C-alpha atoms as one frame of an Amber mdcrd trajectory, in Angstrom:
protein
  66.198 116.537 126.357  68.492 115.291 123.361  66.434 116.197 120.106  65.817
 113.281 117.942  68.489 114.369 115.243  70.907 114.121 117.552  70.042 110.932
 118.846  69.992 109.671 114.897  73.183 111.359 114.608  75.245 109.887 117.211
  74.737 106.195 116.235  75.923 107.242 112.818  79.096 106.584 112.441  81.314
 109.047 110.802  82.769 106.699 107.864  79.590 106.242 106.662  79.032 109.894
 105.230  81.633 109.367 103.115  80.017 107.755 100.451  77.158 110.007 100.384
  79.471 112.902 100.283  80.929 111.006  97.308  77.897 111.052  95.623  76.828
 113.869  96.461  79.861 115.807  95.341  80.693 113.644  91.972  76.738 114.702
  91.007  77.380 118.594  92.074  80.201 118.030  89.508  78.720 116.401  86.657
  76.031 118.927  87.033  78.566 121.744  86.902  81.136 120.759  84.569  79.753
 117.804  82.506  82.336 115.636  83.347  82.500 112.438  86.056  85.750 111.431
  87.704  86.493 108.212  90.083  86.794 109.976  92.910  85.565 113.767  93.654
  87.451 113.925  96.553  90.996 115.177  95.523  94.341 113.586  97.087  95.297
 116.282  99.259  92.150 116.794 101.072  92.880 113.316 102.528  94.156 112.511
 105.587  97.967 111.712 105.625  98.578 108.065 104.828  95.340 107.181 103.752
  95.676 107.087 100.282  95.162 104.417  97.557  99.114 103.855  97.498 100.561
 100.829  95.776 102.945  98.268  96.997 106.292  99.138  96.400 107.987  96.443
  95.919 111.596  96.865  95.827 114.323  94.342  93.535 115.542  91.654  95.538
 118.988  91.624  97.582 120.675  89.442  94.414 119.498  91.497  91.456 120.194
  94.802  93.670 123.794  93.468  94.409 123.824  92.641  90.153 122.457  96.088
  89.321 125.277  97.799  91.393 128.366  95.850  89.998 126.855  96.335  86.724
 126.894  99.728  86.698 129.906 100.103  88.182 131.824  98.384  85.624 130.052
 100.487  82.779 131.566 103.097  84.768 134.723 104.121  82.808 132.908 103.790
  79.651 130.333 106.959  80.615 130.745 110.164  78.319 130.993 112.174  81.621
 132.821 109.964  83.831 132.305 112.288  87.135 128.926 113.015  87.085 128.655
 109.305  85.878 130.440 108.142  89.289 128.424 110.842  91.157 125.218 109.306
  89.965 126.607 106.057  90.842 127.752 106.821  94.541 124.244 108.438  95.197
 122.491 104.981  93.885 124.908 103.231  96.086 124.726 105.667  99.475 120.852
 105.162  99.442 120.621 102.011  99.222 123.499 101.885 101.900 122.130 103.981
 104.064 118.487 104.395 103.634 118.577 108.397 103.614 115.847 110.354 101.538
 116.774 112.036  98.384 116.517 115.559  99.122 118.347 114.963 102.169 121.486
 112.813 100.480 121.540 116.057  97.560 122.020 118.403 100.628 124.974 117.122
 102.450 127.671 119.035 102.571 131.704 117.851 102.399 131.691 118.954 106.090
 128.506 117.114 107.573 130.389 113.734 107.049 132.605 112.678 110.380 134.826
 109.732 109.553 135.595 109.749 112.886 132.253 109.012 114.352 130.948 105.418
 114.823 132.785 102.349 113.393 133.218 103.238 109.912 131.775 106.873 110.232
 128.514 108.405 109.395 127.421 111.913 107.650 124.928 114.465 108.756 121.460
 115.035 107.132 118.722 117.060 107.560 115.583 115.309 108.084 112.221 116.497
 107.337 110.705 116.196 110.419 107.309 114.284 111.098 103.919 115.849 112.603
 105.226 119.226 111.571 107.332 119.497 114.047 110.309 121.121 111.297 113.304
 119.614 110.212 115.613 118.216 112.792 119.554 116.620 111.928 120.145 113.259
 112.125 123.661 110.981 111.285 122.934 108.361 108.835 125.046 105.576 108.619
 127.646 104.568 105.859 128.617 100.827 107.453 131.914  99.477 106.048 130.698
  99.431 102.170 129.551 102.767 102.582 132.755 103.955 103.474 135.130 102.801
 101.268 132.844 104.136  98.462 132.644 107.670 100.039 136.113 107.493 100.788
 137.401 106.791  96.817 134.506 109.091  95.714 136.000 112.004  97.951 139.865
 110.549  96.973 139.440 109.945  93.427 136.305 111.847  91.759 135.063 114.696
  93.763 138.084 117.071  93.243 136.909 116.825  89.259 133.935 119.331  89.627
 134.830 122.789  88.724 134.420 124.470  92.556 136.646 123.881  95.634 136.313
 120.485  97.225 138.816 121.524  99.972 135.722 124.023 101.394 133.483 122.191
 103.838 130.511 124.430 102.813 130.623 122.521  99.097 128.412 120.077  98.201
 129.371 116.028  98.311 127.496 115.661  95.240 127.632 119.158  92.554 125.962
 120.002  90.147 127.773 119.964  87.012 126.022 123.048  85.313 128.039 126.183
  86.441 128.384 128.977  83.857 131.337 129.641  81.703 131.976 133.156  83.585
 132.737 131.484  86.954 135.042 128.668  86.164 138.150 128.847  87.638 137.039
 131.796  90.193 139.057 130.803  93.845 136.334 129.688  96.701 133.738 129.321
  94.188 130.931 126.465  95.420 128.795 124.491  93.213 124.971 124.059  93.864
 123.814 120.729  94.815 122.609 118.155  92.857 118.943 118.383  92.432 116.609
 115.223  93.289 114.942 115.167  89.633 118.258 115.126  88.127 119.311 112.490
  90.915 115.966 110.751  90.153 116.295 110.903  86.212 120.288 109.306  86.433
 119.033 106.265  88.774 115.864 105.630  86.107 118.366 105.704  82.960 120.729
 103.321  85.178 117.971 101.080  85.855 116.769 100.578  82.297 120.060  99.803
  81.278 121.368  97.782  84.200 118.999  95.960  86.341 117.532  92.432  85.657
 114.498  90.674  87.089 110.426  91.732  87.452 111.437  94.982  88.952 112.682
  96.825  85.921 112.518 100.570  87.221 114.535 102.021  90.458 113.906 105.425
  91.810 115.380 106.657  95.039 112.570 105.951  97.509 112.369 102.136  96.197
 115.943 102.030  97.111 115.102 103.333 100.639 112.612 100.286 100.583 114.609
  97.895  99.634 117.540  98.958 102.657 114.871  98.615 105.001 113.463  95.047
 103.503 117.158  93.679 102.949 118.040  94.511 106.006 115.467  93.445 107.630
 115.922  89.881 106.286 119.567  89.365 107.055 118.517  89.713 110.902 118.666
  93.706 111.393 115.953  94.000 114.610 113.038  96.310 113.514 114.314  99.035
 116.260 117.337  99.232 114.118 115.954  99.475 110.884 113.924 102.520 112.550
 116.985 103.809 113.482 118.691 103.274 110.248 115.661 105.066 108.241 115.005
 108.034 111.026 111.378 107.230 111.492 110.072 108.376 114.553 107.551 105.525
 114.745 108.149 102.055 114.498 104.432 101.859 112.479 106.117 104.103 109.790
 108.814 101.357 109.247 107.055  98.446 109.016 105.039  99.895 106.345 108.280
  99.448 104.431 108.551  95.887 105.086 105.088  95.209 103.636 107.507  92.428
 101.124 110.221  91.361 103.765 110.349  87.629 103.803 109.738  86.989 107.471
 107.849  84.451 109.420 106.752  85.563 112.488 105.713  82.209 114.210 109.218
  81.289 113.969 110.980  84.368 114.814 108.632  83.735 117.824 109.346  80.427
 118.639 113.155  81.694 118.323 112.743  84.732 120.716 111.068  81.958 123.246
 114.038  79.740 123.178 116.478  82.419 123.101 114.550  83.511 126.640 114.906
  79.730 127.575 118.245  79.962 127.145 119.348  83.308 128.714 117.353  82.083
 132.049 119.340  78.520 132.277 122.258  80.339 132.274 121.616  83.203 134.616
 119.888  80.376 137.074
């Protein structure tokens, strides 16, 4: 025989406790403390994703393109003109690219392979999803990407105080080494850190970038790869690809602003199917 509580209990559903644990734990704390908050239940007791996250809505493809050249040409006018151009080919790679900011500030001169693909790609480590650990991936530098490695490496890279001809340094040092080491043979650099990544793209987009969207950090950049992409015809598979999700869900929460129209990409799909048949029959 099922007890009555349990019968109660098994039509209720399980969303609906919430709110009485609300209450009942914003009332524990007012009683305890004196104080009442929004919400009693703290961000990282919830479950992943389910957050009250805003839209990020990322510049569009002409004011990105404006920001970029922008910069670029203030370039030669920085105080540090390296770390200036470092900042600057970061920016650039991520919004290239699509990679994360820790995992751009950890590739090393040797993870990138000019050789491989088209115009080449570098190694990163990603993060990993599910906890499964972090797990290498090649990220993609297309033909832009390229030639702006390839006169960062040239041009810039060799004026950081380490070795640039050691495969173990850094693509993108840290300035700060102390006075003692300079000059010491086989020396490497640390890495760039993400704050300090994060802080350079901020001060670039105050000074630099035009329109509604008058702040840039690194993971809006990310978005705005994925949405730009997206809208010059990249297939959502690729833009999976291209970002190293493991689920396709994952990346079209990044297109939440993408200009799309899905009755006519379908309508497009059905005649491209139209077509493919009359000329196999």
């Amino acid at each position: 025989m099922v007890s009555n509580a349990r019968r109660h209990f098994s039509r209720w559903p399980i969303s609906a406790g919430i709110p009485l644990l609300r209450r009942r734990t914003a009332s524990s704390a007012h009683r305890r403390f004196g104080a009442v908050v929004e919400s009693p239940v703290d961000a990282f007791n919830r479950p992943v994703h389910r957050g009250d996250f805003g839209l990020r809505i990322p510049p569009s493809g002409r004011a990105t393109k404006e920001f970029f050249a922008a910069w670029r040409e203030a370039l030669p006018r920085a105080r540090k003109y390296p770390v200036a151009v470092r900042n600057y080919v970061m920016s650039k790679l991520t919004y290239i690219s699509g990679v994360r900011a820790a995992e751009l500030c950890q590739v090393q001169l040797g993870d990138v392979h000019w050789e491989n693909g088209q115009w080449g790609r570098f190694l990163v480590h990603d993060k990993g999803a599910g906890g499964s650990g972090p797990r290498d991936r090649e990220a993609f530098l297309f033909e832009e990407g390229r030639a702006l490695l390839w006169w960062y490496v040239e041009e810039v890279r060799g004026e950081f105080p380490d070795d640039p001809c050691d495969p173990r340094a850094p693509l993108f040092p840290s300035e700060r080494l102390a006075r003692s080491l300079t000059g010491m043979e086989g020396l490497l650099a640390p890495p760039v850190v993400p704050d300090t990544f994060r802080r350079a793209l901020k001060m670039a987009s105050h000074e630099h970038l035009r329109g509604p969207v008058s702040e840039l950090f690194p993971h809006l950049l990310r978005h705005a790869c994925a949405t730009h992409n997206y809208e010059a015809g990249m297939p959502l598979w690729d833009v999976q690809v291209l970002l190293g999700h493991v689920w396709a869900s994952t990346t079209v929460g990044y297109l939440a602003t993408a200009k799309g129209d899905p009755e006519r990409a379908s309508l497009e799909s059905s005649r491209r199917a139209v077509r493919r048949l009359s000329t196999e029959a």
